[in-house]
Tab-separated table of C-alpha atoms in Angstrom:
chain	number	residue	atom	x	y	z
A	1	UNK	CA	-8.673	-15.970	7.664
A	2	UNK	CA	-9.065	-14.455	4.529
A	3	UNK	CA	-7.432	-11.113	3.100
A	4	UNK	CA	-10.360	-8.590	2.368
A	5	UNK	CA	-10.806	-9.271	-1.008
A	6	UNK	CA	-11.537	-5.357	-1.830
A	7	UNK	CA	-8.116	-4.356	-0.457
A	8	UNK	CA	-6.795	-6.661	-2.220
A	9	UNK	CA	-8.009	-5.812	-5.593
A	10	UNK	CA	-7.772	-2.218	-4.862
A	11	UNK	CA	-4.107	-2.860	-4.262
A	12	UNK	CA	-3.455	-5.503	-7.325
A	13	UNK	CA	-5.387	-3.040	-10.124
A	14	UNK	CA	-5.291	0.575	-8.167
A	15	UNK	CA	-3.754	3.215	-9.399
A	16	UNK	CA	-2.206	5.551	-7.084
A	17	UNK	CA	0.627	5.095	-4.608
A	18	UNK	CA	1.133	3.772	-0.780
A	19	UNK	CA	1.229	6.799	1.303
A	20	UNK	CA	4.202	6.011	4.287
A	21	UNK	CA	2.771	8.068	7.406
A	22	UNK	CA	4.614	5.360	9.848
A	23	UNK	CA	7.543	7.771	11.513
A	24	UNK	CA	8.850	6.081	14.406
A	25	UNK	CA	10.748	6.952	17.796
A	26	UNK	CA	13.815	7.410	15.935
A	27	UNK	CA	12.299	9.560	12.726
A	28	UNK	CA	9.755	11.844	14.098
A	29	UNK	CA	12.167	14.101	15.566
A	30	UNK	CA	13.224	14.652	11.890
A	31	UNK	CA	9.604	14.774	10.526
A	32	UNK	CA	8.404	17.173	12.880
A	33	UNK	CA	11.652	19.775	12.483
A	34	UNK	CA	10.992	19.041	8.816
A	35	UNK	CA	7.284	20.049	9.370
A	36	UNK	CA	8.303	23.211	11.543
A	37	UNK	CA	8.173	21.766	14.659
A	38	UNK	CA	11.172	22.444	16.724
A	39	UNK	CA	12.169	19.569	20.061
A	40	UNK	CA	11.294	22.312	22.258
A	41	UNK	CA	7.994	22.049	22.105
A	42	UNK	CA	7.381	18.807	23.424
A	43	UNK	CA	8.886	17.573	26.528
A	44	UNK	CA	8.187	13.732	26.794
A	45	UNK	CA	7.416	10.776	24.357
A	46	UNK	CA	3.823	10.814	24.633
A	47	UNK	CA	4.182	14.894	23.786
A	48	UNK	CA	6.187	13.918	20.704
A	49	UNK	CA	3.727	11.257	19.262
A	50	UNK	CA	0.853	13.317	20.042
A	51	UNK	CA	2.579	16.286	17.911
A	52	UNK	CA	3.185	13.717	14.985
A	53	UNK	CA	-0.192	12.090	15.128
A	54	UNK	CA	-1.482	15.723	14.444
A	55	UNK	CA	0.312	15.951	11.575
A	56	UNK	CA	-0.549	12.841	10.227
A	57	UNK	CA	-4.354	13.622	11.287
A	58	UNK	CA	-4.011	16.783	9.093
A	59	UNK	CA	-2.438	15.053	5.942
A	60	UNK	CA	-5.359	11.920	6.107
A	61	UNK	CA	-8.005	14.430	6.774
A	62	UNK	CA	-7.384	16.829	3.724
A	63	UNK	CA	-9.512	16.699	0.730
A	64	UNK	CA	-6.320	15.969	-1.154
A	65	UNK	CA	-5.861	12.926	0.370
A	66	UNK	CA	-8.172	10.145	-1.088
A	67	UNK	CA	-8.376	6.919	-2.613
A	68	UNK	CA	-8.299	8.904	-6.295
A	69	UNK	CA	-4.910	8.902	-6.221
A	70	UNK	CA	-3.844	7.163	-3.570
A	71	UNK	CA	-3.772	3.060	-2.660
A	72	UNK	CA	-3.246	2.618	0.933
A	73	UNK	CA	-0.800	4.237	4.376
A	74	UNK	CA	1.086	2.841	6.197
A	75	UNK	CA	0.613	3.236	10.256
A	76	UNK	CA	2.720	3.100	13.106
A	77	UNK	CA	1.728	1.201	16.062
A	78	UNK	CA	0.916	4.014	18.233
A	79	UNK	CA	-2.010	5.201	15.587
A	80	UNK	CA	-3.771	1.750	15.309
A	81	UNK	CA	-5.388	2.588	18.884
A	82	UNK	CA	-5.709	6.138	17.687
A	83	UNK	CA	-8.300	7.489	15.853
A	84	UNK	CA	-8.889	10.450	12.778
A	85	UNK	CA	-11.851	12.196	12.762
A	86	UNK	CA	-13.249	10.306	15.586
A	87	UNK	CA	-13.278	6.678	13.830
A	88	UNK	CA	-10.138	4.453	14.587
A	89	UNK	CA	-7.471	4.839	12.138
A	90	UNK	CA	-7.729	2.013	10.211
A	91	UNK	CA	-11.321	2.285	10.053
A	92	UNK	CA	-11.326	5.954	8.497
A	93	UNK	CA	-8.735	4.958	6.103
A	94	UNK	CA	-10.966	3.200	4.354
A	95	UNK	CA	-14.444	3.617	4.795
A	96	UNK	CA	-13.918	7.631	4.273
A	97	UNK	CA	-11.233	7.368	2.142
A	98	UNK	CA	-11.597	4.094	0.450
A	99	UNK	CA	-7.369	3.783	1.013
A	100	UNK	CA	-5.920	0.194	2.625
A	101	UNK	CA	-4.453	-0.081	5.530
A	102	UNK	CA	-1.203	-0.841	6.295
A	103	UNK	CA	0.674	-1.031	9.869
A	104	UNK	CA	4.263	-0.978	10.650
A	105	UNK	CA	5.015	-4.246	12.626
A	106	UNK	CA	8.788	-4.076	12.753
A	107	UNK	CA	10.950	-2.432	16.296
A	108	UNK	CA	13.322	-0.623	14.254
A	109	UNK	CA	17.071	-2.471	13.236
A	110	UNK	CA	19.819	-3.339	14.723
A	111	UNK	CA	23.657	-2.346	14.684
A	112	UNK	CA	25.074	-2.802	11.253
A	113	UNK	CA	26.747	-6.473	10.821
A	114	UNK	CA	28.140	-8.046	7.637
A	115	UNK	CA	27.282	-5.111	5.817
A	116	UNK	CA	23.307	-4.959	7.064
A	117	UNK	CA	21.223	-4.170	9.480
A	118	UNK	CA	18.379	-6.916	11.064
A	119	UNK	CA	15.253	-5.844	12.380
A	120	UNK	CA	15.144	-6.278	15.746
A	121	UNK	CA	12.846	-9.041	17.765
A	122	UNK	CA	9.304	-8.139	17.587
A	123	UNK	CA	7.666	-9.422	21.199
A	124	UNK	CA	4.657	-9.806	21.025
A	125	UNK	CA	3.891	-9.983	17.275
A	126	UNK	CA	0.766	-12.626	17.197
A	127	UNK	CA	-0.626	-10.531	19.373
A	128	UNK	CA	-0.013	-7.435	17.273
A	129	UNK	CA	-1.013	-9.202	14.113
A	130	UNK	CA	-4.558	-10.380	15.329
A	131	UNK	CA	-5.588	-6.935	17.048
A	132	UNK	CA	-4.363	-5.201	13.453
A	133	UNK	CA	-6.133	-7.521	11.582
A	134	UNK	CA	-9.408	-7.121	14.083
A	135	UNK	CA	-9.331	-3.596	13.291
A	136	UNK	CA	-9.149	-3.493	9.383
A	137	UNK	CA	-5.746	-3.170	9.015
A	138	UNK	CA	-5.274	-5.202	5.520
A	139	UNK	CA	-1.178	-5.225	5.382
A	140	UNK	CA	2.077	-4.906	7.246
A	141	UNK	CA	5.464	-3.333	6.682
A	142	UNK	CA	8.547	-4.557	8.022
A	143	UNK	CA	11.941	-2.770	7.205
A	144	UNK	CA	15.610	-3.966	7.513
A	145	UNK	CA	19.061	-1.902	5.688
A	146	UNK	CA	21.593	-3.256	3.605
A	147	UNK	CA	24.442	-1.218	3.554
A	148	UNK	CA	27.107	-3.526	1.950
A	149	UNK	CA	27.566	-5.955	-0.446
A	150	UNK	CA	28.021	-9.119	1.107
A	151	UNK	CA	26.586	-12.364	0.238
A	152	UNK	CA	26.138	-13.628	3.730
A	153	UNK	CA	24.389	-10.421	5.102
A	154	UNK	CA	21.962	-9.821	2.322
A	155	UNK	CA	20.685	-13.634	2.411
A	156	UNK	CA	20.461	-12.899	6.300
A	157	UNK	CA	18.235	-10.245	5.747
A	158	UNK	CA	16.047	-11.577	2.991
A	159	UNK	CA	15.496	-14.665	5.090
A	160	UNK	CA	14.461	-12.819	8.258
A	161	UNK	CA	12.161	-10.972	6.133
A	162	UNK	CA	10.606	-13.581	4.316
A	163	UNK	CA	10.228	-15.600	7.583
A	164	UNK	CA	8.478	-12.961	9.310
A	165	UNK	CA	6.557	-12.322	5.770
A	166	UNK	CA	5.267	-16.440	6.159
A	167	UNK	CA	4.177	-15.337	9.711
A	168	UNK	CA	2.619	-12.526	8.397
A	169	UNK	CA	0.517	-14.603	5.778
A	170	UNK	CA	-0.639	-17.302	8.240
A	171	UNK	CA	-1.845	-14.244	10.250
A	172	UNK	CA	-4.428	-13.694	7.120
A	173	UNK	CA	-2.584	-10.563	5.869
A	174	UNK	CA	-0.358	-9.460	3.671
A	175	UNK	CA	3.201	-8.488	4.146
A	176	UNK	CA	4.886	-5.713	2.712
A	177	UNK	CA	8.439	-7.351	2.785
A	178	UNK	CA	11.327	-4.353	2.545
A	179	UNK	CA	15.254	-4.479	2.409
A	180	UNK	CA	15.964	-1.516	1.874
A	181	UNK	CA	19.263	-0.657	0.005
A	182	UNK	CA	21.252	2.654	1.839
A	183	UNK	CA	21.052	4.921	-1.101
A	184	UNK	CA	24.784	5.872	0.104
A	185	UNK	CA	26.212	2.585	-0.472
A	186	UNK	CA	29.075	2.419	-2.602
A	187	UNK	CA	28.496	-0.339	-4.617
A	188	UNK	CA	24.823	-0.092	-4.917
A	189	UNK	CA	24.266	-1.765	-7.945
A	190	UNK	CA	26.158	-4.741	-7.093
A	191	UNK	CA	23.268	-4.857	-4.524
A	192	UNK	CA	21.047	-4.923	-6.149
A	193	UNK	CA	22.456	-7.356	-8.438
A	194	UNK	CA	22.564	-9.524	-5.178
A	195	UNK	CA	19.486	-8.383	-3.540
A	196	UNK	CA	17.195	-9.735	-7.063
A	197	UNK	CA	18.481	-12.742	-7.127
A	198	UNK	CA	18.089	-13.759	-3.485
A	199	UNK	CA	14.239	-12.319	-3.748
A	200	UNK	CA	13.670	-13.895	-6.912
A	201	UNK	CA	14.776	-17.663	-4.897
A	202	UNK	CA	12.467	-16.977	-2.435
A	203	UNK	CA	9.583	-15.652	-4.183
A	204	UNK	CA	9.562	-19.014	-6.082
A	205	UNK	CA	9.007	-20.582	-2.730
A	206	UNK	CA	5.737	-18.626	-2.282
A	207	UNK	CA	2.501	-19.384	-2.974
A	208	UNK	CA	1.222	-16.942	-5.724
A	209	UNK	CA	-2.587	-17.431	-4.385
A	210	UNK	CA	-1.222	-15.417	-0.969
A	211	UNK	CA	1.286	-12.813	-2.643
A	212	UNK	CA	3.493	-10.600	-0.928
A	213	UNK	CA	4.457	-6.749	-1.723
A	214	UNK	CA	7.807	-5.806	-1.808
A	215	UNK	CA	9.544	-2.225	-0.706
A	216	UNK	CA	12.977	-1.249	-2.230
A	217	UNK	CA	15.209	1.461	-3.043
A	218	UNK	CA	14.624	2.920	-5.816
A	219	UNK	CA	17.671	1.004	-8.331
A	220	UNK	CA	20.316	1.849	-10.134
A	221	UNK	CA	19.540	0.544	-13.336
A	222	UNK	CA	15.865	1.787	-14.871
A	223	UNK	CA	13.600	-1.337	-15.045
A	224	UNK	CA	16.055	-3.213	-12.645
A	225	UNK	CA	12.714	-4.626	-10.610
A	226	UNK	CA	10.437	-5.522	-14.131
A	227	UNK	CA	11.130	-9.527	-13.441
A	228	UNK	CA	9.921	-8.707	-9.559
A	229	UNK	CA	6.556	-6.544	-10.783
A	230	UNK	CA	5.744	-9.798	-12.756
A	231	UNK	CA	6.851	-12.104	-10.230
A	232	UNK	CA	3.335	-14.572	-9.903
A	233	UNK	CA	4.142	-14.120	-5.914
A	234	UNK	CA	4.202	-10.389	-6.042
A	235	UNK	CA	1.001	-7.869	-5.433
A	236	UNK	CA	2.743	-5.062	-5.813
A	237	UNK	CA	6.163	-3.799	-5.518
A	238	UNK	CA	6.604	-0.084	-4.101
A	239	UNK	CA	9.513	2.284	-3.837
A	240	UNK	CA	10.709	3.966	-1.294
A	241	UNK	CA	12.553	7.801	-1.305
A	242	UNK	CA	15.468	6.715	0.601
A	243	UNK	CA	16.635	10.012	0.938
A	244	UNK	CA	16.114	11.799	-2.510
A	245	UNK	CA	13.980	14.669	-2.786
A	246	UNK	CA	10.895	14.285	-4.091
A	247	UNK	CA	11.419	15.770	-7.693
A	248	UNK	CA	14.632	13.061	-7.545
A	249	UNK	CA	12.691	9.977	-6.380
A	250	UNK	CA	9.284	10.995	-8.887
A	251	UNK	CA	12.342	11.311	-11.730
A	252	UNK	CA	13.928	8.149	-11.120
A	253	UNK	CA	10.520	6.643	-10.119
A	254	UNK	CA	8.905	7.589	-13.761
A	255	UNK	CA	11.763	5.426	-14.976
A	256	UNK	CA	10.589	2.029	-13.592
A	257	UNK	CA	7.140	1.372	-15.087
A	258	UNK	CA	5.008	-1.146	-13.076
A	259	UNK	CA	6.598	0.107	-9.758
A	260	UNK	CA	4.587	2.725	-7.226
A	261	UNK	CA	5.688	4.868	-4.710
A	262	UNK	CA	5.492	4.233	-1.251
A	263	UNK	CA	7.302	7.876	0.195
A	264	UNK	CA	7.441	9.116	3.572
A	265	UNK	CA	9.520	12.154	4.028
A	266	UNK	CA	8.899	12.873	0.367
A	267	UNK	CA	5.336	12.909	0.711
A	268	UNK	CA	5.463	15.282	3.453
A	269	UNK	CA	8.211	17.610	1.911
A	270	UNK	CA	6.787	21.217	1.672
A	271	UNK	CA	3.976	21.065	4.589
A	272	UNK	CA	4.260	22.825	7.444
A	273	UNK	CA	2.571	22.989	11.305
A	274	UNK	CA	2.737	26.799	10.323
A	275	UNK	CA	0.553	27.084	6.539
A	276	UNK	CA	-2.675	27.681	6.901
A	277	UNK	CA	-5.452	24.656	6.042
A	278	UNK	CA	-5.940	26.422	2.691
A	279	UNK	CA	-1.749	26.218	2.040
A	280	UNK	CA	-1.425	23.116	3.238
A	281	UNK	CA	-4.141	21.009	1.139
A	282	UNK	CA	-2.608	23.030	-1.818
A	283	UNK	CA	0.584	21.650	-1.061
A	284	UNK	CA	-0.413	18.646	-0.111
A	285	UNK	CA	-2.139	18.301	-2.791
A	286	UNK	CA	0.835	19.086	-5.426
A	287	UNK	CA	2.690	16.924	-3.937
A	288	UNK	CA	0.064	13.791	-4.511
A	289	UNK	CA	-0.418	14.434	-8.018
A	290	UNK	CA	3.431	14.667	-8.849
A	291	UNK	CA	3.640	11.235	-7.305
A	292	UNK	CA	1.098	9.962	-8.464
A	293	UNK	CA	1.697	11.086	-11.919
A	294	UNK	CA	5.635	9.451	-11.262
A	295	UNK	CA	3.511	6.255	-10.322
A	296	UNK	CA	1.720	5.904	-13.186
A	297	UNK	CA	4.071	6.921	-15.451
């Protein structure tokens, strides 16, 4: 089947950025203390997940957040059955908002070996695929960590992710394929040096009529990822925060022309369970235009 030829335009010639709202088991604890939320005030899973699908309800809901500025989210699992505004998720995003779809496919990583870390097996996933593309979802993310330099590892993870990427494809959607660099690492632009080439092999090996987007650390060197952005096999290539703040990652992003942001915690930096509505669109909204401005840059 087909990729919805809207989102897929919308994504190729948008401007604007890919909004990450997919915290997971593992990062919402963060996310919520980071939105003022302490652990005390939930006392199970499903309490969690129904704290953070509040705050994600808030941020897609706000008049800041649109399809002006902004090119798709990204969802975790738990919010494809869920819905915003009384539509299901995917739905809202873009028949309100006119912003694509994306949903976070992968189970988290495993423990670090050869200097990475694999995503873990995904059960399940032609199953997950069909009922995300059933409900409008347009695009996938799937995330793995490369903390080292080493040859073996990094070709391990760029061949897990372009395997699941092929799987993604047949599935009539479009993968957003990310190996994300630790920001940490101490030879991070050797990475990097490492990481291109091994993408640039297997991007040759793709069809450019059913392109892929690409997720990565924001690089070392300015401009590191132009061959990438005009890669025939690549819609789009995003950046992630990593860990910077968000004036850091909007600096550094401003520096690599062709790339957009696709931010998570720096996104949500500044907004609290606490502001009232009329504080937190203003914030929210600030914090849209400086990345957006940083993406178009």
């Amino acid at each position: 089947m087909a990729v919805n030829q809207q989102q897929l335009d919308r994504i190729a010639s948008g401007k604007g950025f890919i909004a990450a709202l997919d915290q997971s088991g593992g990062s919402t604890p963060k996310a919520l203390k980071l939105y003022g939320i302490d652990e005390s005030a939930w006392s199970d899973e499903a309490g969690m997940y129904d704290l953070v699908h509040q705050m994600r309800t808030r941020i897609v809901t706000s008049p800041a957040f649109t399809g002006e500025r902004i090119l798709g989210a990204i969802l975790f699992e738990r919010t494809l059955d869920a819905s915003f505004a009384g539509q299901d998720a995917a739905s809202y995003l873009w028949n309100e908002k006119q912003v694509v779809p994306f949903l976070k496919i992968d189970k988290g990583v495993e423990d670090e070996a050869n200097g990475v870390q694999l995503m873990k097996p995904i059960p399940g996933l032609a199953e997950l695929l069909a009922r995300a593309k059933s409900k409008g979802v347009f695009g996938t993310k799937e995330r793995s960590v490369i903390k080292a330099n080493n040859a073996g590892g990094i070709a391990a993870v760029l061949d897990q992710q372009f395997e699941l990427g092929q799987q993604v494809l047949d599935a009539g959607l479009v993968p957003i394929i990310e190996p994300e660099v630790d920001i940490k690492a101490a030879d991070k632009e050797a990475i990097e040096v490492e990481l291109k080439k091994g993408l640039i092999e297997r991007l040759d090996r793709i069809d450019a009529n059913t392109p892929v987007i690409l997720k990565l650390t924001l690089p070392s060197v300015d401009g590191w990822f132009q061959e990438l952005v005009d890669h025939p096999a690549v819609l789009k290539v995003v950046a992630l925060s990593g860990g910077y703040s968000r004036d850091d990652a909007n600096a550094k992003l401003a520096k690599n022309p062709g790339v957009v942001a696709s931010f998570s915690r720096a996104l949500t930096e500044g907004l609290s369970a606490q502001q009232t509505d009329e504080a937190f669109n203003q914030s929210l909204d600030v914090a849209i235009e400086s990345i957006y401005q940083a993406s178009i840059a």
